[in-house]
Coordinates of C-alpha atoms and ligand atoms in Angstrom, one line a residue:
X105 CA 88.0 136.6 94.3
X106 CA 91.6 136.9 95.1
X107 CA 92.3 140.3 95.4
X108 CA 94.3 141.5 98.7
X109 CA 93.6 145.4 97.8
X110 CA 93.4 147.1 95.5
X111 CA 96.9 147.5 93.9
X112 CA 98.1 144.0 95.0
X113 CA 96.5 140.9 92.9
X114 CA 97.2 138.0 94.4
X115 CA 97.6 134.5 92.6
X116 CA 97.5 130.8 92.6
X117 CA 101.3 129.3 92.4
X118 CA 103.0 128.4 89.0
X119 CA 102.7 125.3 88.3
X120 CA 106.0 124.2 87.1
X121 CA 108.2 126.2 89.5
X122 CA 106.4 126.2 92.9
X123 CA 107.0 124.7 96.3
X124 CA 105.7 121.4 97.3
X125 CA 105.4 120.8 101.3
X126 CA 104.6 117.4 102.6
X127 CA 103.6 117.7 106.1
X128 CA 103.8 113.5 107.4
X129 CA 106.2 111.3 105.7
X130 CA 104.7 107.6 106.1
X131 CA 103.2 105.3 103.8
X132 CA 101.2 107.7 102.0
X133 CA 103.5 110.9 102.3
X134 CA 106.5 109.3 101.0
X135 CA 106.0 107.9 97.5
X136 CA 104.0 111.5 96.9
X137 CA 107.2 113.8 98.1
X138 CA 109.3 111.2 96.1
X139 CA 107.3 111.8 93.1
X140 CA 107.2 115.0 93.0
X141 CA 110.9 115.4 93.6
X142 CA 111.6 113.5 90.5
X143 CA 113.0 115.5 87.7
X144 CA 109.9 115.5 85.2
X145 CA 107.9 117.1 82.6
X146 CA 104.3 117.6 83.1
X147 CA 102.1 114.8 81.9
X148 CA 99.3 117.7 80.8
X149 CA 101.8 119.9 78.9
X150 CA 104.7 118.2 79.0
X151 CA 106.6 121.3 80.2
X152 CA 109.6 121.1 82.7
X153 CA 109.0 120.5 86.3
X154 CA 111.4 122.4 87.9
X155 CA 109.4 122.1 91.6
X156 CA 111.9 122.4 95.4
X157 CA 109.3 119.7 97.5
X158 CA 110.0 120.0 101.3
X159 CA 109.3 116.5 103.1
X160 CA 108.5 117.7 106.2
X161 CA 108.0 115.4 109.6
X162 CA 108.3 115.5 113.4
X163 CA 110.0 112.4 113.6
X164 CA 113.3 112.9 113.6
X165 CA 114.7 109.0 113.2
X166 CA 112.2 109.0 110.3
X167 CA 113.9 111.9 108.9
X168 CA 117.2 110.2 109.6
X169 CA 116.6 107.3 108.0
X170 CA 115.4 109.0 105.0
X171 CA 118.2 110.5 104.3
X172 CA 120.5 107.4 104.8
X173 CA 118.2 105.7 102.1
X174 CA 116.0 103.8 104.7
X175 CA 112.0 103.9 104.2
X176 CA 111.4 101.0 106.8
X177 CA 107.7 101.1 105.5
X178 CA 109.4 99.1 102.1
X179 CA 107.3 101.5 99.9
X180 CA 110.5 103.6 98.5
X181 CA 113.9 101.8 97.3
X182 CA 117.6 103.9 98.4
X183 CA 117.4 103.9 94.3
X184 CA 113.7 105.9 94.0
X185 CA 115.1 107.7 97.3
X186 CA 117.9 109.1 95.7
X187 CA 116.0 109.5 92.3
X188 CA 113.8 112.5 93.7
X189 CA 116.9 114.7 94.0
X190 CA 114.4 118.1 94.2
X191 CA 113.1 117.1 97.9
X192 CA 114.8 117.6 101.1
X193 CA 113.9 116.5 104.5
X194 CA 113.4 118.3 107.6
X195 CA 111.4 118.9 110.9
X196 CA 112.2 122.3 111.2
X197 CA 108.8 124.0 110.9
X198 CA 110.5 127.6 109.6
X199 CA 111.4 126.0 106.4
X200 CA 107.6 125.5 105.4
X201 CA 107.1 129.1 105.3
X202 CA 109.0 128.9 101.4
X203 CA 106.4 126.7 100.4
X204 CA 103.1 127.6 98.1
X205 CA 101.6 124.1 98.2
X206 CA 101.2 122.2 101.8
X207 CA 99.8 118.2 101.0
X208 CA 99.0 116.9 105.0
X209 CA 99.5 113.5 104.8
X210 CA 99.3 112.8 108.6
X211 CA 97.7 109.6 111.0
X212 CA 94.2 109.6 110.9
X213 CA 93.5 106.8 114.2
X214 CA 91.1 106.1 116.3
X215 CA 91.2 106.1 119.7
X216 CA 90.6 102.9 122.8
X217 CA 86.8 104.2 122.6
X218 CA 86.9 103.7 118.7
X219 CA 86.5 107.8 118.3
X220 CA 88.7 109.6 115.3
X221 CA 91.6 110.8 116.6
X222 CA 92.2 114.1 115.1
X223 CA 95.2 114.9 117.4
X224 CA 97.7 114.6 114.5
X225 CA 95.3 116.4 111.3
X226 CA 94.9 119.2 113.9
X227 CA 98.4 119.8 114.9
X228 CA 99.4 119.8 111.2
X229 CA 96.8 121.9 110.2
X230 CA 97.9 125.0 113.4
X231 CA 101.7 124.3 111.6
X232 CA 100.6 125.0 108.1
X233 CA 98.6 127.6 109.5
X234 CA 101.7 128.9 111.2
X235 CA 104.1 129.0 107.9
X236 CA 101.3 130.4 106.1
X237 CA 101.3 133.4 108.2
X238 CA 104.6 133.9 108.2
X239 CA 104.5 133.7 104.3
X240 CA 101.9 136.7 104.3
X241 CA 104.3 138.4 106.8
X242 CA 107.1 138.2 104.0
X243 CA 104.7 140.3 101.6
X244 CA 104.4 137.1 99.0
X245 CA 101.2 137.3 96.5
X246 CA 100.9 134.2 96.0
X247 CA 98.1 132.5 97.7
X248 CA 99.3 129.2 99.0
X249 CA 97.0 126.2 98.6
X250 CA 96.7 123.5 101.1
X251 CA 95.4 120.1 100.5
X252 CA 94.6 117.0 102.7
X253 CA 95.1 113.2 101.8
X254 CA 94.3 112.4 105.6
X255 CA 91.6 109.9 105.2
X256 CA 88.9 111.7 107.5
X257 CA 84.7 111.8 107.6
X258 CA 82.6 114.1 105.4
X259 CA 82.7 117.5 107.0
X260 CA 86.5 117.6 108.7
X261 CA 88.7 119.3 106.2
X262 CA 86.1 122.5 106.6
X263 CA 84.9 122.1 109.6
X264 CA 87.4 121.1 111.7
X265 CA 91.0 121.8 109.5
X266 CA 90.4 125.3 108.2
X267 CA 88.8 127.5 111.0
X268 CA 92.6 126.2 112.5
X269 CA 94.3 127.3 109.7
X270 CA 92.1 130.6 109.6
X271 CA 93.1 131.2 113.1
X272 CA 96.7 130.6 113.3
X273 CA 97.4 132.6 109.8
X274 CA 94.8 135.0 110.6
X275 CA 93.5 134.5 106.7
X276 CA 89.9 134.0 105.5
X277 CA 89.5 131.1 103.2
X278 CA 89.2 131.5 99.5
X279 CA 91.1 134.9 100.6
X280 CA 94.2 134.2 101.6
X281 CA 94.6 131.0 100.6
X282 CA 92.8 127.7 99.3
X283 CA 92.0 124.5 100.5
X284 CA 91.0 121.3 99.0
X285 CA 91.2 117.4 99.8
X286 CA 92.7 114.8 97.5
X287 CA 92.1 111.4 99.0
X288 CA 94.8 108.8 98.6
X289 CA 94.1 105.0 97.7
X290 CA 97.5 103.2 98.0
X291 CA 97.7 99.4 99.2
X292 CA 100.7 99.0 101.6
X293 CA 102.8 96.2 99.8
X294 CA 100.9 96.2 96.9
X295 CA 103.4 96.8 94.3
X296 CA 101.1 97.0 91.4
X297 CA 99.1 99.9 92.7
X298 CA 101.7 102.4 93.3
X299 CA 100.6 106.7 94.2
X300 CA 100.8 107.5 90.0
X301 CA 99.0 104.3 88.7
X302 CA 96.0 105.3 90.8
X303 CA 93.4 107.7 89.9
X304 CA 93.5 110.7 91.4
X305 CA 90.2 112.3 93.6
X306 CA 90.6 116.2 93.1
X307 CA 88.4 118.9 95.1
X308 CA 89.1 122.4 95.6
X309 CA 87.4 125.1 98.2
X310 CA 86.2 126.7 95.3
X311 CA 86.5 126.1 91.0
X312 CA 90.1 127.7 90.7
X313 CA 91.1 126.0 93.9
X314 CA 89.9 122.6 91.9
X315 CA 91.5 123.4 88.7
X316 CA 94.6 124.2 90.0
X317 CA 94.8 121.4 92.7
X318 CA 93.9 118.9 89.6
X319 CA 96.4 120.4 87.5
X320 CA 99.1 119.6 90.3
X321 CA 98.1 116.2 90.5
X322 CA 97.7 115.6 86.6
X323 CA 101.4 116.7 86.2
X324 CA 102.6 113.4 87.8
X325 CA 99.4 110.9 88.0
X326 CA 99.7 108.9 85.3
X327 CA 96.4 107.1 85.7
X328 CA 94.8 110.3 85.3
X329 CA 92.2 112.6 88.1
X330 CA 88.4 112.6 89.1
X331 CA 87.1 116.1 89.6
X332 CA 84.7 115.6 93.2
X333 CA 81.9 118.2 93.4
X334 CA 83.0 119.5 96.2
X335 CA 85.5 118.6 99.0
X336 CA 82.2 116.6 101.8
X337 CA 81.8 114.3 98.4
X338 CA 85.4 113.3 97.8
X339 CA 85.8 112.7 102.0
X340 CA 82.8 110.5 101.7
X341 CA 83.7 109.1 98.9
X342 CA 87.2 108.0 100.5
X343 CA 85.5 107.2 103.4
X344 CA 82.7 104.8 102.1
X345 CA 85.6 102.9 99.8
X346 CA 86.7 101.1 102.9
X347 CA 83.2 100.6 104.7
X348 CA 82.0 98.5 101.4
X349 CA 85.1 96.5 101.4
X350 CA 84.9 96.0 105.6
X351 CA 81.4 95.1 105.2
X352 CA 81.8 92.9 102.3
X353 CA 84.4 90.9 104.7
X354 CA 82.4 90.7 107.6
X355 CA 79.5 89.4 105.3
X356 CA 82.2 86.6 104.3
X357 CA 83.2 85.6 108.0
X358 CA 79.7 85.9 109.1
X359 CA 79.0 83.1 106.1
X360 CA 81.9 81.7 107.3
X361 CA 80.5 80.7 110.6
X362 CA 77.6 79.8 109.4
X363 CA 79.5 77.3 107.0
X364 CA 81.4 76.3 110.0
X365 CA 78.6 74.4 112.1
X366 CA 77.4 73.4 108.6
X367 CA 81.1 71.5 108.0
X368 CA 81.2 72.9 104.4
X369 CA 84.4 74.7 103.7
X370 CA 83.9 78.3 103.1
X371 CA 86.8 78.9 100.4
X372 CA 85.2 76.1 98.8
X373 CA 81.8 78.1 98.3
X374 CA 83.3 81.5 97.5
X375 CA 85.2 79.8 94.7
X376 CA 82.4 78.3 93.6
X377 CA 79.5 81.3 93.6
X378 CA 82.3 82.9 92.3
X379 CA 82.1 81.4 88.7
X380 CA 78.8 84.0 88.6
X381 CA 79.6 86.8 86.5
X382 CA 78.1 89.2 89.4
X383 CA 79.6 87.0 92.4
X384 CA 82.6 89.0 94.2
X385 CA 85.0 86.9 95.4
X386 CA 85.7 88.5 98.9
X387 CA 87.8 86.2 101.3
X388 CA 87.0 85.3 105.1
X389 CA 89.5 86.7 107.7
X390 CA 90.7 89.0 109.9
X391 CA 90.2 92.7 109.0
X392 CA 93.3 94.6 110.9
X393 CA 95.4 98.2 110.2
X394 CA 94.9 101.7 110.0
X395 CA 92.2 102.0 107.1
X396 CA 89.3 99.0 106.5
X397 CA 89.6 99.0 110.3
X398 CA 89.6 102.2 111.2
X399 CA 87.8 104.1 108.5
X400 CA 84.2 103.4 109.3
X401 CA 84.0 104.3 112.7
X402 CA 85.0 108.0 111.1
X403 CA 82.1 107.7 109.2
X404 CA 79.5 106.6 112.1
X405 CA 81.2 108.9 114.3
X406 CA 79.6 111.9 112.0
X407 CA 76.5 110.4 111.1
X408 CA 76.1 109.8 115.1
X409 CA 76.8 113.1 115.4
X410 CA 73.9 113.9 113.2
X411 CA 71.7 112.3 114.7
X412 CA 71.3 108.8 112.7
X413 CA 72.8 105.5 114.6
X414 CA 74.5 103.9 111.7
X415 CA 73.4 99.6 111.8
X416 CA 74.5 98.0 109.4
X417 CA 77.8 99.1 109.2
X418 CA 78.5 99.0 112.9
X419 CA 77.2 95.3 113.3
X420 CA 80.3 94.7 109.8
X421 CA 82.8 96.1 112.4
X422 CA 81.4 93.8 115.5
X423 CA 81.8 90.8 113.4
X424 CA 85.2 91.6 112.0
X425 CA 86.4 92.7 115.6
X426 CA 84.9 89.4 116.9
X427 CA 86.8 87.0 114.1
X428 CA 90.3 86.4 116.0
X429 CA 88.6 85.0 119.1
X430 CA 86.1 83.3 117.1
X431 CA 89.1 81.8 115.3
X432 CA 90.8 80.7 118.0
X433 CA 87.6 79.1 119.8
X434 CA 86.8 76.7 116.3
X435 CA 91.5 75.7 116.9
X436 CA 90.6 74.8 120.6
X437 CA 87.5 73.4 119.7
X438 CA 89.2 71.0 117.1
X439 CA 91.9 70.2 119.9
X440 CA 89.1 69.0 122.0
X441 CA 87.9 67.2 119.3
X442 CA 91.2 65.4 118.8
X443 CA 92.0 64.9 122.3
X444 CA 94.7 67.0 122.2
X445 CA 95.6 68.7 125.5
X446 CA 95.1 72.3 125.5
X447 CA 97.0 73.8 127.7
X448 CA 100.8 74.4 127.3
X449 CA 100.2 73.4 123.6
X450 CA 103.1 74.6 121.1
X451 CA 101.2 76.9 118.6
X452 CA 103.2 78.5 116.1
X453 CA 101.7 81.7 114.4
X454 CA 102.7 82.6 110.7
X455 CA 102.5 86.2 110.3
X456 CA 102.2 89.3 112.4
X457 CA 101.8 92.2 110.2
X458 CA 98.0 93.2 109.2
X459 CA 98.6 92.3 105.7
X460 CA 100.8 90.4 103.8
X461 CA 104.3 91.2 101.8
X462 CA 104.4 94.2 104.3
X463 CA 105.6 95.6 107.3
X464 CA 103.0 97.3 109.2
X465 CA 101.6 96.5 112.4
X466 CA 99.3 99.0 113.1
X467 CA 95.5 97.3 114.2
X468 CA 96.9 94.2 113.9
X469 CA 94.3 91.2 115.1
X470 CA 96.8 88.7 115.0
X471 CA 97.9 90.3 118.8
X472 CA 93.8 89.8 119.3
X473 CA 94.1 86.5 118.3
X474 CA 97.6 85.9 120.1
X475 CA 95.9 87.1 123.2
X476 CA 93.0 84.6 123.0
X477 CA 95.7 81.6 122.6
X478 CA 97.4 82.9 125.6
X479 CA 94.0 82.7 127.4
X480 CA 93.9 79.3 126.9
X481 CA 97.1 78.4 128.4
X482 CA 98.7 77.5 124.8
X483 CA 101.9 78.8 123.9
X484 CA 102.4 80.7 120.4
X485 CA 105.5 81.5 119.1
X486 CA 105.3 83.9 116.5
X487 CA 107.1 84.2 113.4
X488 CA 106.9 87.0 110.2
X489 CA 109.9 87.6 108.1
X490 CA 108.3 90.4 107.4
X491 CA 108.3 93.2 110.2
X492 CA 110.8 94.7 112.6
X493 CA 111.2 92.5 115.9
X494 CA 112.3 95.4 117.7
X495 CA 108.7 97.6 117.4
X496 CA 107.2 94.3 117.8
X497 CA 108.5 94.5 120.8
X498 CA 107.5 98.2 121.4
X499 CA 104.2 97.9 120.2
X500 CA 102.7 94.7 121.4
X501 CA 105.5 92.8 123.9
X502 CA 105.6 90.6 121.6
X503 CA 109.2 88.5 120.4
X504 CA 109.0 88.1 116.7
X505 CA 111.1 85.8 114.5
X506 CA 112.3 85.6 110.9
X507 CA 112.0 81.5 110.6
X508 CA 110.3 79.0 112.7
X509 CA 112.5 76.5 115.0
X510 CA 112.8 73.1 113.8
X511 CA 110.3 71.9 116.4
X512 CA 107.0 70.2 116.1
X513 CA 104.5 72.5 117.0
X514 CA 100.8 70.9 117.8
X515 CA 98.8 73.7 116.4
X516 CA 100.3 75.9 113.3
X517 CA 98.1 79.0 112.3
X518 CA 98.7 80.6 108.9
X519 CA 97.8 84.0 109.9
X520 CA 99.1 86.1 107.2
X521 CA 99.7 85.1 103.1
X522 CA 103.6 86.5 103.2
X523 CA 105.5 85.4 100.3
X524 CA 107.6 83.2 102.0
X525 CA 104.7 81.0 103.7
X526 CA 102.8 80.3 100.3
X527 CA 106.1 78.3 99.1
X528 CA 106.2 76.0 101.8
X529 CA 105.5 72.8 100.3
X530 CA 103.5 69.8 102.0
X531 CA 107.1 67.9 103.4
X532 CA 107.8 71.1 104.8
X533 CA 104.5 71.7 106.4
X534 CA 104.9 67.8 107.7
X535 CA 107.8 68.5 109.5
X536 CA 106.8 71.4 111.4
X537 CA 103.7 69.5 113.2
X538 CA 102.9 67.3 115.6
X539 CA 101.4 63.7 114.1
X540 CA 98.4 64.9 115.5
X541 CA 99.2 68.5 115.3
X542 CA 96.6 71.1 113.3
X543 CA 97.9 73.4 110.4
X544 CA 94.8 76.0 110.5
X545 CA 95.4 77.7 107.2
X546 CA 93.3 81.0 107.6
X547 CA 94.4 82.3 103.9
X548 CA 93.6 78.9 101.9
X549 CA 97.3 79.1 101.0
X550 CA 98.9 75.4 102.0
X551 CA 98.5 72.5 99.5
X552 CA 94.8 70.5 100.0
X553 CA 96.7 67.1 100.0
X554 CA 98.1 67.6 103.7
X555 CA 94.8 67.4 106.0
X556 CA 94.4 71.5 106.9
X557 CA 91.5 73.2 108.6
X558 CA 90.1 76.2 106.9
X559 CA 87.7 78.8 108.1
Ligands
LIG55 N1 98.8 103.6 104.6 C1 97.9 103.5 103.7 O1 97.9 102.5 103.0 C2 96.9 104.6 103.5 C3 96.1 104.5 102.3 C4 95.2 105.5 102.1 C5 95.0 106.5 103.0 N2 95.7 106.5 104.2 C6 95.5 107.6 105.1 O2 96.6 108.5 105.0 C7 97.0 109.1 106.2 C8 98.4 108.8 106.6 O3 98.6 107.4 106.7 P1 100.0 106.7 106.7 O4 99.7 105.3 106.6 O5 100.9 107.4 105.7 O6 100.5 107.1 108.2 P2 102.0 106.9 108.8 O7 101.8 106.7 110.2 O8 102.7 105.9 108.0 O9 102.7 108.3 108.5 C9 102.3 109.5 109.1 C10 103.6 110.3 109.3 O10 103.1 111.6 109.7 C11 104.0 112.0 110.7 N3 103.3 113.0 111.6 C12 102.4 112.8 112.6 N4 102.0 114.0 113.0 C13 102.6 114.9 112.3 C14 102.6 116.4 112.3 N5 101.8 117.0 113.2 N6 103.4 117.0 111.5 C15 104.2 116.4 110.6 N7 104.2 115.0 110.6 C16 103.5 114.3 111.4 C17 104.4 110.8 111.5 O11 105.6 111.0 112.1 C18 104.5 109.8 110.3 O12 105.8 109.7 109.8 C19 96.0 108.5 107.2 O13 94.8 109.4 107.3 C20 95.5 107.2 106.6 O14 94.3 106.8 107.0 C21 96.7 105.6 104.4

């Protein structure tokens, strides 16, 4: 299947000596160049891994940061940095011509209208395409593989990636090189689940292309690979991960407003169903960042393409894109209740990032809900340990602090579970409201005994 001519027989890349590229080093890129540029033996064969793995980005302060030892994502430590002594950074794109192996770990957003934005998996793809050309150029017989970890929708790696990469190398596909996607399933903050405790989706453009891709990975996952049919099943697959989970939260918050008019408390119930055996536990709350959020609209984006106008998992995203102003309405509606005056109201927001015990403030709703209290005339003030004030700033306007003032705020809303919020005990909690002040506790973390509102 490989063969170039006649006299010329090309191959797949050795294993334990070849090139690793990593095109997009953010939370997903990183920790995989890192791991691969540890020193290590194979976990199949336990031979030497002697692999050169090129972190490649166009983001140069990214880069520099890197090397300093930075990660501002908080995924990789200066220590774990400096452990992966086989990988070097750069943006130059004439260095990715010495790799055989090119892992695209680029954005996969969606745009205002909600449509995948395939912007940066395109542009990647025409630069792979590029250094794979100039690869050929140099006479090399190995046939480089190339492998994507974007999340995307069933279809895009062959429909949309590779005629790019055909075009810009000029090479055919199971020809002059292979493809193959490997979906990643890391948690931003989660320290538990870490790139080589998860298992590993393989698929390949055809069955060497899937051997040799899941022999790559099995060298460093520790928690072992799943061979996908084919590279549409292990997209889908990726895909439809995040639609259950975003569908089984907008089932909670749709409960939750039910419960809401009912004046039962909705933690309450989960905890209680959930002493089922078969009951899952999902939590009520807002659904924010670049996958649950994000992911399903790649996946009714295709199927509209193909004709069928997805329901169900549409009417999920409505009522998860719906819950920060519904939130906000139930605080203003228990102001009026109180008496409380509504406009100019001190409200101080816990939390800004999309998820706790982490940085990131891509899709955050918080800003949704921020908006919807600055409708209202209130005032928030916004606090999160957590991110970086300064592309708060950037992103959203917004002035961020580490640690609340020592004020007394009439309305507190505990937006996001961060560490640091779960330890503040009842006096605490006291002393930072108003006597007739609301702490709405949207992550059931404060204690029961001061008088909180939950969704
Ligand atoms: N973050 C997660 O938890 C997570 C989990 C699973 C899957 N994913 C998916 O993985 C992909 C990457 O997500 P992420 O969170 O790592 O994104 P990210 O924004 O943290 O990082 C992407 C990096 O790619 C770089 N980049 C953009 N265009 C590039 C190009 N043309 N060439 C080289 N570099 C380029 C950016 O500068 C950035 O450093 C997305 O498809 C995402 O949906 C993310």
């Amino acid at each position: 299947m490989f063969n170039r001519s006649k006299k010329e027989i090309a191959v797949l890349p050795a294993h334990e000596s070849c090139t690793v590229a990593v095109i997009g080093l953010g939370y997903v890129g990183l920790p995989l160049a890192v791991e691969f540029g540890k020193k290590q033996v194979c976990l199949r064969t336990n031979k030497k891994l002697n692999r050169r793995v090129i972190g490649f980005d166009i983001n140069k302060q990214r880069l520099a940061d890197l090397s300093s030892g930075l990660d501002k994502t908080n995924e990789t430590t200066k220590d774990q940095l400096e452990e992966a002594s086989l990988l070097e950074f750069t943006s130059k794109k004439s260095t990715l011509k010495a790799a055989d192996v090119y892992i695209v770990t680029v954005p996969t957003p969606i745009d205002s209208s909600k449509k995948p934005n395939l912007e940066p998996l395109m542009e990647a793809s025409k630069t792979v395409g590029e250094a794979i050309k100039l690869k050929v150029n140099n006479k090399t017989d190995v046939i480089p593989v190339i492998i994507y970890e974007s999340t995307v929708f069933p279809g895009a790696t062959e429909e949309i990636c590779v005629p790019i990469i055909e075009k810009e190398s000029g090479l055919k596909i199971n020809e002059g090189f292979v493809c193959g996607y490997s979906p990643e399933r890391i948690n931003p903050g989660d320290k538990d689940h870490r790139v080589t405790s998860i298992l590993k989706v393989t698929s390949g453009s055809n069955q060497e292309a899937l051997d040799w891709i899941d022999e790559l990975y099995g060298s460093i996952i520790k928690a072992g690979t799943y061979r996908a049919s084919n590279i549409k099943v292990a997209e889908a697959a990726k895909v439809i991960e995040n639609t259950q989970r975003d569908l089984n939260i907008a089932l909670v918050n749709e409960l939750a407003m039910i419960f809401r008019i009912l004046g039962i408390d909705t933690n309450d119930v989960i905890e209680t169903a959930a002493t089922k055996w078969n009951f899952i536990p999902f939590k009520p709350g807002l659904v924010g960042g670049h996958c649950i959020s994000v992911d399903p609209y790649y996946l009714t984006y295709k199927s509209e393409q193909v004709g069928y106008h997805p329901q169900i998992v549409l009417a999920g995203r409505r009522i998860n894109d719906g819950m920060s102003s519904w939130i906000v309405e139930q605080l203003v509606l228990e102001m009026a209740t109180r008496k409380m005056i509504i406009g100019g109201a001190k409200v101080l927001v816990l939390g800004l990032a999309f998820k706790e015990n982490c940085p990131d403030l891509r899709n955050t709703r918080v800003v949704n809900m921020i908006t919807s209290l600055i409708k209202y005339g209130m005032t928030p003030t916004i606090v999160d340990p957590w991110v970086d004030s300064k592309e708060a700033y950037k992103s959203y306007g917004l002035d961020v602090y580490a640690t609340p003032k020592k004020i007394q705020y009439q309305a507190i809303i505990i937006a996001v579970a961060h560490n640091q919020f779960c330890s503040i005990n009842s006096n605490e909690w006291k002393e930072l409201l108003d006597s007739n002040g609301i702490l709405l506790d949207l992550k059931g973390i404060a204690p029961r005994d001061i008088n909180v509102m939950r969704i």
